[in-house]
PDB file of C-alpha atoms in Angstrom:
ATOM      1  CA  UNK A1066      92.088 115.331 108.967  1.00 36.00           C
ATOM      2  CA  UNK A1067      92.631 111.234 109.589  1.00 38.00           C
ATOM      3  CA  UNK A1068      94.521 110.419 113.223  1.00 40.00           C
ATOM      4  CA  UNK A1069      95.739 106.903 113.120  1.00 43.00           C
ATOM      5  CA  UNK A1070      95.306 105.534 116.288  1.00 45.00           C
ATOM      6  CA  UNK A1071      98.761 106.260 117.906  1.00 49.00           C
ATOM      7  CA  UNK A1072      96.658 107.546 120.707  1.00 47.00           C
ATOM      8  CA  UNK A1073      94.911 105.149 122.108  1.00 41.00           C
ATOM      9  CA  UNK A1074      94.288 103.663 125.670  1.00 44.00           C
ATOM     10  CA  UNK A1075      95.705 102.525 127.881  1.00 51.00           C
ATOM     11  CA  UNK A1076      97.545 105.877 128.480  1.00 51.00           C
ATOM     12  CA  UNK A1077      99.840 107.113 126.141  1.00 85.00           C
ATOM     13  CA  UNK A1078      99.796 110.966 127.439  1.00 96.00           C
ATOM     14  CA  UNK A1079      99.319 111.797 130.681  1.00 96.00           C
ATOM     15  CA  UNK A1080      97.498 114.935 132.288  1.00 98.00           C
ATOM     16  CA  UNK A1081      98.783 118.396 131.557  1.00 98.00           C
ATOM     17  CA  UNK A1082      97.323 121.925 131.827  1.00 98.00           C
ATOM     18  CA  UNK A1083      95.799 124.142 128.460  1.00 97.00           C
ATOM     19  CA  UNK A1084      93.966 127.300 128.506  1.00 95.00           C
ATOM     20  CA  UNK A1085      90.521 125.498 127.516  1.00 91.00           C
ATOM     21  CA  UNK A1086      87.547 127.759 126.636  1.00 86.00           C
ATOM     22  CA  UNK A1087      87.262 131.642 126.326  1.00 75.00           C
ATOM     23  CA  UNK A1088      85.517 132.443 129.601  1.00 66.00           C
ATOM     24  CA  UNK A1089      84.926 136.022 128.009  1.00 64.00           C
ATOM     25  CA  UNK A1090      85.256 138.042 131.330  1.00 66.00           C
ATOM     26  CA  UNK A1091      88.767 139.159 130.766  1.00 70.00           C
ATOM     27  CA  UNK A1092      90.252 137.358 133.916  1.00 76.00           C
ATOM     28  CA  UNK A1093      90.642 133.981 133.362  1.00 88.00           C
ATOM     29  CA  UNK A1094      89.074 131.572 135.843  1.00 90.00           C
ATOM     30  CA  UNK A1095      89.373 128.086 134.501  1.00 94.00           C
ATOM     31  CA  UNK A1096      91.811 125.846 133.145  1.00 96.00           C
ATOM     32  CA  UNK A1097      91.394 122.531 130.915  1.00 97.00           C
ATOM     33  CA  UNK A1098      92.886 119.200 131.660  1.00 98.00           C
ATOM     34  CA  UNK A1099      93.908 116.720 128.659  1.00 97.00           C
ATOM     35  CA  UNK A1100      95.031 113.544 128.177  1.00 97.00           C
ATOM     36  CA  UNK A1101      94.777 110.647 125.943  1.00 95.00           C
ATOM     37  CA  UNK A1102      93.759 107.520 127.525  1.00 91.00           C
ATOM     38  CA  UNK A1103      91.638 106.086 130.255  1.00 91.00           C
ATOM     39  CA  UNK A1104      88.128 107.422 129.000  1.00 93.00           C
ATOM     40  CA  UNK A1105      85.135 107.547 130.978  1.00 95.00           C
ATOM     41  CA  UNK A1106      87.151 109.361 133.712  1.00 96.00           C
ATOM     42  CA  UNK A1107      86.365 112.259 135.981  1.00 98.00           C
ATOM     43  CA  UNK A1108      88.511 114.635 137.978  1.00 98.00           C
ATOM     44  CA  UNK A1109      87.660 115.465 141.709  1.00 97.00           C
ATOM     45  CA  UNK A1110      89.864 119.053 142.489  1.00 97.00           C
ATOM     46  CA  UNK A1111      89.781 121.503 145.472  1.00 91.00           C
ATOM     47  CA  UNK A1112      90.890 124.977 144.816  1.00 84.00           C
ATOM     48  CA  UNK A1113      90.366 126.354 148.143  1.00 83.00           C
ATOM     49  CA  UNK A1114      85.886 126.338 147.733  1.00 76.00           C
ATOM     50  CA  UNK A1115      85.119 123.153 148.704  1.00 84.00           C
ATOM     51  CA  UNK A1116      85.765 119.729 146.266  1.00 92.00           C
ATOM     52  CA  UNK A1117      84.438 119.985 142.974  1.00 95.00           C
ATOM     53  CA  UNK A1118      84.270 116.523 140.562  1.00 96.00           C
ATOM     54  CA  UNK A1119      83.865 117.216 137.092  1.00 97.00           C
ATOM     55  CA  UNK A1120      83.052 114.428 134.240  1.00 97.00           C
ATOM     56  CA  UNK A1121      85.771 114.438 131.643  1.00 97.00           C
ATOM     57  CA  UNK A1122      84.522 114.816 127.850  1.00 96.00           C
ATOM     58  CA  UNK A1123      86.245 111.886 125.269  1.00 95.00           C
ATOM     59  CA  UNK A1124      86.723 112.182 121.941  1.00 89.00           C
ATOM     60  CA  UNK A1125      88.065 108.966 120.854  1.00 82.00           C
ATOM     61  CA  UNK A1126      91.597 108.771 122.755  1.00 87.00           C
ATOM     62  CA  UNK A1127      91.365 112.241 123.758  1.00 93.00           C
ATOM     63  CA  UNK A1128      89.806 113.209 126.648  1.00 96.00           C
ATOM     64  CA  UNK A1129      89.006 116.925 128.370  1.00 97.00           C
ATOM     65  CA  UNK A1130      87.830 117.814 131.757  1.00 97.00           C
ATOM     66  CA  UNK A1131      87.156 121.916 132.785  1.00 96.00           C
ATOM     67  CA  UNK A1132      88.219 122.885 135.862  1.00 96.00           C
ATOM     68  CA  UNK A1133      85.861 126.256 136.416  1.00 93.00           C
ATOM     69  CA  UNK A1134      86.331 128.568 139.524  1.00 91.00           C
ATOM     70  CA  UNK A1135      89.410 128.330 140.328  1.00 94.00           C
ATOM     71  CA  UNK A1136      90.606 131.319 142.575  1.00 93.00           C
ATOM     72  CA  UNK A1137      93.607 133.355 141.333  1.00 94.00           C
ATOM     73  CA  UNK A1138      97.374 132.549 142.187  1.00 94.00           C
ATOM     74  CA  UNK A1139      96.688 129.191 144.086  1.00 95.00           C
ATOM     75  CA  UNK A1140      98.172 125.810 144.117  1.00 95.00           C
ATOM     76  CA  UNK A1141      95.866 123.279 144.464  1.00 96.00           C
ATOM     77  CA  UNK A1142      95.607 119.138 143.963  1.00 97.00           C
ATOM     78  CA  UNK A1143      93.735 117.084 141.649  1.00 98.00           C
ATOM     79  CA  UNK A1144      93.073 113.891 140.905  1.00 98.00           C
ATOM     80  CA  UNK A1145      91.784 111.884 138.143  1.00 98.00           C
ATOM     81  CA  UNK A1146      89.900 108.582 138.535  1.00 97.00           C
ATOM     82  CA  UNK A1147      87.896 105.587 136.250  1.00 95.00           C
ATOM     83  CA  UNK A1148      85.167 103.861 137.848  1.00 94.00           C
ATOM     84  CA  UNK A1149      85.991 104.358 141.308  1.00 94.00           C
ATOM     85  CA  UNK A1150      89.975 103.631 141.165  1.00 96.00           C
ATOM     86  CA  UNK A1151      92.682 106.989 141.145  1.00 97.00           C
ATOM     87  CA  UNK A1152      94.693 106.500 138.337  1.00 96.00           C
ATOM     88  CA  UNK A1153      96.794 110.291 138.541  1.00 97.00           C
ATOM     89  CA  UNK A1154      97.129 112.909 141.065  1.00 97.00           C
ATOM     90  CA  UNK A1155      99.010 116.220 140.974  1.00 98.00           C
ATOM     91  CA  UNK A1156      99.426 119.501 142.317  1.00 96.00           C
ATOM     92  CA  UNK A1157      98.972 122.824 139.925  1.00 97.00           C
ATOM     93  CA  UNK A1158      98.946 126.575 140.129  1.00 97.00           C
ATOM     94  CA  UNK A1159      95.695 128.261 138.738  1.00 97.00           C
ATOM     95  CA  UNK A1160      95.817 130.997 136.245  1.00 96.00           C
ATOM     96  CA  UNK A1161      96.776 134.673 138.494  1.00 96.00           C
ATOM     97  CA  UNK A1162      94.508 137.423 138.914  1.00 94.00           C
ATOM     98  CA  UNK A1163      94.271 140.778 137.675  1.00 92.00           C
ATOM     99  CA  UNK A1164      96.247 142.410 140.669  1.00 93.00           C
ATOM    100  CA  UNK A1165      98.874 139.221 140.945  1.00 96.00           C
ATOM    101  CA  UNK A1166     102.714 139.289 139.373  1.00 96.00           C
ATOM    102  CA  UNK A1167     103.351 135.864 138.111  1.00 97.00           C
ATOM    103  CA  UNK A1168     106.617 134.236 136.770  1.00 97.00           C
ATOM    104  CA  UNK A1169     106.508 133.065 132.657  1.00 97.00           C
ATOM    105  CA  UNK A1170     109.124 131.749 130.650  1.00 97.00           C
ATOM    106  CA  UNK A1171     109.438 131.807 127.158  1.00 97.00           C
ATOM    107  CA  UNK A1172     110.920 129.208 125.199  1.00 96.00           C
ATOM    108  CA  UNK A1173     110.636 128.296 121.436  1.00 95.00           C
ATOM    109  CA  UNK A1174     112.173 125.999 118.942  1.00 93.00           C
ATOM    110  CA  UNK A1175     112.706 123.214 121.340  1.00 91.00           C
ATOM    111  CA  UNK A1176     112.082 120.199 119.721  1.00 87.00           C
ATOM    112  CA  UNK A1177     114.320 117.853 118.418  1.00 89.00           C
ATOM    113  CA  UNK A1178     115.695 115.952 121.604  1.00 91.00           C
ATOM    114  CA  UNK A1179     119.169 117.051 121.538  1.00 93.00           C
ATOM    115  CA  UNK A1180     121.110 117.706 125.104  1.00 94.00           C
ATOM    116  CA  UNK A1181     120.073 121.593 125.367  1.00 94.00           C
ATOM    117  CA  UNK A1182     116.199 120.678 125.203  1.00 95.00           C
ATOM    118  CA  UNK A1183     116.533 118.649 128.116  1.00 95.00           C
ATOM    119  CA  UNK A1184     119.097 120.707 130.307  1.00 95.00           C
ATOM    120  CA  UNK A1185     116.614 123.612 129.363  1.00 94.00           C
ATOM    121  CA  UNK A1186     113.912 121.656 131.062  1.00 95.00           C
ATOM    122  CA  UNK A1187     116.261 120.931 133.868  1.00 94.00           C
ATOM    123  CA  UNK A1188     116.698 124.704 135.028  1.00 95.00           C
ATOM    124  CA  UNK A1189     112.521 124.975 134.017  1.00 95.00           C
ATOM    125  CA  UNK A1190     111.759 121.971 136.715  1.00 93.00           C
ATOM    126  CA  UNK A1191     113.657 124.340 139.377  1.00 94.00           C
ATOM    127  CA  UNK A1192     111.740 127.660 138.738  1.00 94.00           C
ATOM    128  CA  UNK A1193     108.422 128.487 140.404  1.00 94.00           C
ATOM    129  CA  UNK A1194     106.006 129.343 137.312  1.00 97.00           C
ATOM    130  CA  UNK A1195     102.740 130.408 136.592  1.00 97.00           C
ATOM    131  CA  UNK A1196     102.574 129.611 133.231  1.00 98.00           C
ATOM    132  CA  UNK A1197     105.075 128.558 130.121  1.00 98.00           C
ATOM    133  CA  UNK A1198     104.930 129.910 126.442  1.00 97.00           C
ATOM    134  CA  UNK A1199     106.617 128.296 123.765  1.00 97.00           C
ATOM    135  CA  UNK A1200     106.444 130.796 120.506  1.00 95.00           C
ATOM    136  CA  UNK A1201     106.643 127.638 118.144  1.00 94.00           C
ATOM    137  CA  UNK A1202     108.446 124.799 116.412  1.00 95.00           C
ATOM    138  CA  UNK A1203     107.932 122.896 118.969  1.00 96.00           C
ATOM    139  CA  UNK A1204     108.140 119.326 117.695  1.00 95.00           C
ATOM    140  CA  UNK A1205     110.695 118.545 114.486  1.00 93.00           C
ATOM    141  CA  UNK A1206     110.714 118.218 111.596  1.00 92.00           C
ATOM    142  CA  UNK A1207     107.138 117.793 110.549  1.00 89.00           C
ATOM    143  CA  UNK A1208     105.034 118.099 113.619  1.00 92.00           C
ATOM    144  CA  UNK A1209     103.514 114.769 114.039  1.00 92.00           C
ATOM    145  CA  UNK A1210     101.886 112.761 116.938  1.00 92.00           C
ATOM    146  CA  UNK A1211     104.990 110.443 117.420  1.00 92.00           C
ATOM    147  CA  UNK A1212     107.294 113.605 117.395  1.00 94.00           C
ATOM    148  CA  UNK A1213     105.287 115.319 120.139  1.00 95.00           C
ATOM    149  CA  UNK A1214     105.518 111.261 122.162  1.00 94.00           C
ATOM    150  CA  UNK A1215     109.213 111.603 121.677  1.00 94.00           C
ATOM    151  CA  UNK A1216     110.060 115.139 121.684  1.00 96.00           C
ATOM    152  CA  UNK A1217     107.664 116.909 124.210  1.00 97.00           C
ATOM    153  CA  UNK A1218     105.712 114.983 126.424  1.00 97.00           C
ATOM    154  CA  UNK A1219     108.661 112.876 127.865  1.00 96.00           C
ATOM    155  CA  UNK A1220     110.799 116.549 128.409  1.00 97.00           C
ATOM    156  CA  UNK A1221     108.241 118.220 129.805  1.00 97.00           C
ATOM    157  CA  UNK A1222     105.463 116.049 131.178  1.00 97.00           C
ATOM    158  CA  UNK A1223     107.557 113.070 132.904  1.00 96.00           C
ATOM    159  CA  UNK A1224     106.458 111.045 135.774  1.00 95.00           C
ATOM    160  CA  UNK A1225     108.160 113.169 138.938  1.00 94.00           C
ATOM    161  CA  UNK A1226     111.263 111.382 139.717  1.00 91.00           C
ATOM    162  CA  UNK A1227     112.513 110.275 136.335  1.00 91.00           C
ATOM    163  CA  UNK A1228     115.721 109.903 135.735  1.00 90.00           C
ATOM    164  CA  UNK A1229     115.478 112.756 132.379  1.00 91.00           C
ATOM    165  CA  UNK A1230     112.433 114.933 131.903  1.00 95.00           C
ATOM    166  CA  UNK A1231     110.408 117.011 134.332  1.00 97.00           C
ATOM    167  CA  UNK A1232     106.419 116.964 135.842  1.00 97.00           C
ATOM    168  CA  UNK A1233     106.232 120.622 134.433  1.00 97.00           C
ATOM    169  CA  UNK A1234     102.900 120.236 132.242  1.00 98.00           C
ATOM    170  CA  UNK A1235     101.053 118.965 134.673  1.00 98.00           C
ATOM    171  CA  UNK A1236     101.298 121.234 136.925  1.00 98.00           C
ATOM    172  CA  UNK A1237     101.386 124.699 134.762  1.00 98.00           C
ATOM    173  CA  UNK A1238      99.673 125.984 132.093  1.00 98.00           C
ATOM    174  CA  UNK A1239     101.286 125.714 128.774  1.00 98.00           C
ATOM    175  CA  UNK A1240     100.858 127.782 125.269  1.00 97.00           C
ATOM    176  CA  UNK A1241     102.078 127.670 122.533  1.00 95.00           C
ATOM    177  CA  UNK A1242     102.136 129.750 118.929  1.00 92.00           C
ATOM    178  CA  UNK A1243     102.387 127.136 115.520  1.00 91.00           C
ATOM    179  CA  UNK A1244     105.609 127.433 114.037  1.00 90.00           C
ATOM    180  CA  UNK A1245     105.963 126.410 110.490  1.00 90.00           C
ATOM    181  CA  UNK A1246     107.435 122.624 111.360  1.00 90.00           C
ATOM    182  CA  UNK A1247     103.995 122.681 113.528  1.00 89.00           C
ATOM    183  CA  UNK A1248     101.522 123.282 110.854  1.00 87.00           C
ATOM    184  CA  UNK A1249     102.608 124.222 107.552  1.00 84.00           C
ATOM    185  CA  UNK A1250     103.066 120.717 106.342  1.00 81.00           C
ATOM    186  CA  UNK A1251      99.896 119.618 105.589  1.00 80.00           C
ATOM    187  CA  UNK A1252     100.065 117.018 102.129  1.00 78.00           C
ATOM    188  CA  UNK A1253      97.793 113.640 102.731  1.00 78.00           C
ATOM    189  CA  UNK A1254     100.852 111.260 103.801  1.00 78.00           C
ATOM    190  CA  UNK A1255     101.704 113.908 106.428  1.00 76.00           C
ATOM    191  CA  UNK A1256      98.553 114.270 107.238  1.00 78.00           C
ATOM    192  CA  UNK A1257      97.500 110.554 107.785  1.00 76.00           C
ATOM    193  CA  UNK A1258     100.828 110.013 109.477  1.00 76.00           C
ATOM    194  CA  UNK A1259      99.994 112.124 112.516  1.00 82.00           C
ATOM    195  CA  UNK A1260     100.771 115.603 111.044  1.00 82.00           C
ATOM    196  CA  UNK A1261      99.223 118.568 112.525  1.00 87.00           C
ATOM    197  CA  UNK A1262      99.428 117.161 115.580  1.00 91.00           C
ATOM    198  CA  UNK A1263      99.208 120.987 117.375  1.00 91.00           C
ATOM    199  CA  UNK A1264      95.484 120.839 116.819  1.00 88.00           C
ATOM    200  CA  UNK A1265      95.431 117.469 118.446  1.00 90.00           C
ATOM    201  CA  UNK A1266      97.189 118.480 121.292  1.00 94.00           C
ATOM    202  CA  UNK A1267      96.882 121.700 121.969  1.00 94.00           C
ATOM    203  CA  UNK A1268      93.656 123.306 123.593  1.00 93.00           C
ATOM    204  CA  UNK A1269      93.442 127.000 123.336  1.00 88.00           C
ATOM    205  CA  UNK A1270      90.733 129.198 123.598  1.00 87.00           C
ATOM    206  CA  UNK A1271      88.473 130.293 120.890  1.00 73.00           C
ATOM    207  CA  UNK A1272      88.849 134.286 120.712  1.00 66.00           C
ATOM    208  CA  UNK A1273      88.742 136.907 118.015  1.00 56.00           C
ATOM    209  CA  UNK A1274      86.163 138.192 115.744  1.00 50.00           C
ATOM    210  CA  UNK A1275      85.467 134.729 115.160  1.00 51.00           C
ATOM    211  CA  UNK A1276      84.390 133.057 117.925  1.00 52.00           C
ATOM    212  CA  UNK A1277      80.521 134.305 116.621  1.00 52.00           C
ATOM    213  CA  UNK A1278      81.181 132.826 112.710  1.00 54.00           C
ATOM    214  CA  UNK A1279      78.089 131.296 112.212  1.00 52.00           C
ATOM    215  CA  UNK A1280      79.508 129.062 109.385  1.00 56.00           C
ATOM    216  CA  UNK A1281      81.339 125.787 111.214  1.00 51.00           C
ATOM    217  CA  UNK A1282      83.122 125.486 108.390  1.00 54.00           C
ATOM    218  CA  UNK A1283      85.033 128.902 108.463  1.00 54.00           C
ATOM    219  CA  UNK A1284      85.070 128.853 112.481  1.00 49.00           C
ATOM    220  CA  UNK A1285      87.430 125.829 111.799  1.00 52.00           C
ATOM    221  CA  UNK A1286      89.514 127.777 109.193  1.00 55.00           C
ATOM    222  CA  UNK A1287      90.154 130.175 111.674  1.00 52.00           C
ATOM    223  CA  UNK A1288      90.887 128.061 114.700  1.00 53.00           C
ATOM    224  CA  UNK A1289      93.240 126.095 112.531  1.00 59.00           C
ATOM    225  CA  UNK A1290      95.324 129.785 111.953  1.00 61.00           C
ATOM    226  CA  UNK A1291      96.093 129.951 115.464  1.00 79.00           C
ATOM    227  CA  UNK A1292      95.417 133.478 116.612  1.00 85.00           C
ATOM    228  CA  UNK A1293      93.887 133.428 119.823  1.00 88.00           C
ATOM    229  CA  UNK A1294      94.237 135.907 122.765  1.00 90.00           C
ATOM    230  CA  UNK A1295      93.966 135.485 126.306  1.00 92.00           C
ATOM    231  CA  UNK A1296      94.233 136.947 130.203  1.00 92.00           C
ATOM    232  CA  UNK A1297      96.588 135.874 132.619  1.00 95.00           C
ATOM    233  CA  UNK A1298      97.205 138.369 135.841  1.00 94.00           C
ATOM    234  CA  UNK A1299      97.869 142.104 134.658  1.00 94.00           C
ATOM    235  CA  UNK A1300      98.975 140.906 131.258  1.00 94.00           C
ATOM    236  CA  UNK A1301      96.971 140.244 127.915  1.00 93.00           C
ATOM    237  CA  UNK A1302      98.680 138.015 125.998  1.00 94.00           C
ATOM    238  CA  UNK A1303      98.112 137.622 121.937  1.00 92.00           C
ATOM    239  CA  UNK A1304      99.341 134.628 119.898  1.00 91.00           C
ATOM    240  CA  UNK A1305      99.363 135.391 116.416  1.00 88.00           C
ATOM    241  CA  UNK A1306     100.243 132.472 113.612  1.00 87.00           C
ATOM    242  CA  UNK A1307     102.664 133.949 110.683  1.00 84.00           C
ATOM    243  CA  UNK A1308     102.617 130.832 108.744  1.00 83.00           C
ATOM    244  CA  UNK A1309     102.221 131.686 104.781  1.00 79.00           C
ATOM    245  CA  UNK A1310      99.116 129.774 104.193  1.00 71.00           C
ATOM    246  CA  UNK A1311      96.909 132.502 106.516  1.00 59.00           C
ATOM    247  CA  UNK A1312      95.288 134.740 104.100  1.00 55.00           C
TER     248      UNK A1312
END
């Protein structure tokens, strides 16, 4: 799989909320940060036990920073800092407990950039959520870095107080299913042009049968299928990938 270096500091996509790791105890009690730029970072957060600073994890552009016990149903703040200097800061909700209602919304097909994606967002930026689904084709038409940098990111993870777009990502947990304009193009000029961007950007957590594969090879043939399952509240929530090229 070749990236070519659309992502690259200084920041191209700011901080925004993913499921993260399986923390395998059926009530989920950490989230993961991304973003893509500024490495060498860490995030300082207080959930209500204190301040906790955490070293963020890079990967090239990409970096990844675990936020681990977080109370259920809270808002807290973060920040996010490089050698000394805060370069982000934002509020969040953490994931609700077992006992909790929440508010979800489910959206799909959103991607193209046309007036109802961002009027959509619009009404989104006024609700009170706990956490936002999208069941797939979520960038058009072929899934690609620059689609999700045109498409997504400026809808749904603006700076607050932009004139179009909303600071939703950042401060919710977002999911998401791959449709078929996600992942099922997957030829080399695709490919090297920044196609299956939804394992680039997306972090979701590593469930199923599965997650023991010995065989790294095979684990990665079944994270790339997307089927994952997860906890959030009184809910269990599976995402299953229909795409054709699942066996």
């Amino acid at each position: 799989m070749v990236f070519l270096g659309l992502l690259a500091p200084p920041l191209v996509v700011a901080p925004y909320l993913q499921l993260g790791p399986d923390d395998q105890t059926g009530v989920r009690k950490s989230l993961t940060l991304v973003w893509f730029g500024h490495p060498g970072s860490e995030v300082m957060y207080d959930a209500g036990a204190g301040k906790k600073r955490v070293r963020a994890q890079d990967d090239g552009a990409r970096s990844t920073a675990l936020l681990a016990d977080l109370p259920p149903g809270r808002r807290f703040t973060y920040a996010i800092s490089t050698r000394g200097t805060e370069w982000f800061r934002s509020d969040a909700v953490t994931p609700a407990g077992e006992s909790q209602s929440y508010r979800a919304v489910v959206i799909g097909d959103s991607g193209r950039g046309l007036p109802g994606q961002w009027a959509l967002a619009k009404a989104l930026g006024k609700e009170q959520l706990s956490l936002l689904v999208h069941t797939g084709d979520i960038v058009y038409p072929r899934g690609t870095e620059q689609e999700y940098l045109s498409y997504h990111f400026p809808v749904y993870n603006a700076e607050p107080g932009a004139a179009r777009g909303i600071p939703l990502l950042r401060q919710v947990t977002s999911v998401a299913t791959p449709g078929n304009h996600d992942t099922l193009f997957r030829s080399p000029s695709v490919v090297e042009g920044g196609g299956l961007a939804y394992y680039r950007f997306w972090d979701a957590p590593f469930t199923g049968d599965h997650r023991d594969q010995p065989d790294p090879a095979q684990r990665l043939r079944e994270k790339e299928r997307g089927n994952f399952s997860f906890a959030w509240g009184p809910s269990w929530w599976v995402v299953l990938d229909a795409n054709p090229y699942r066996q």
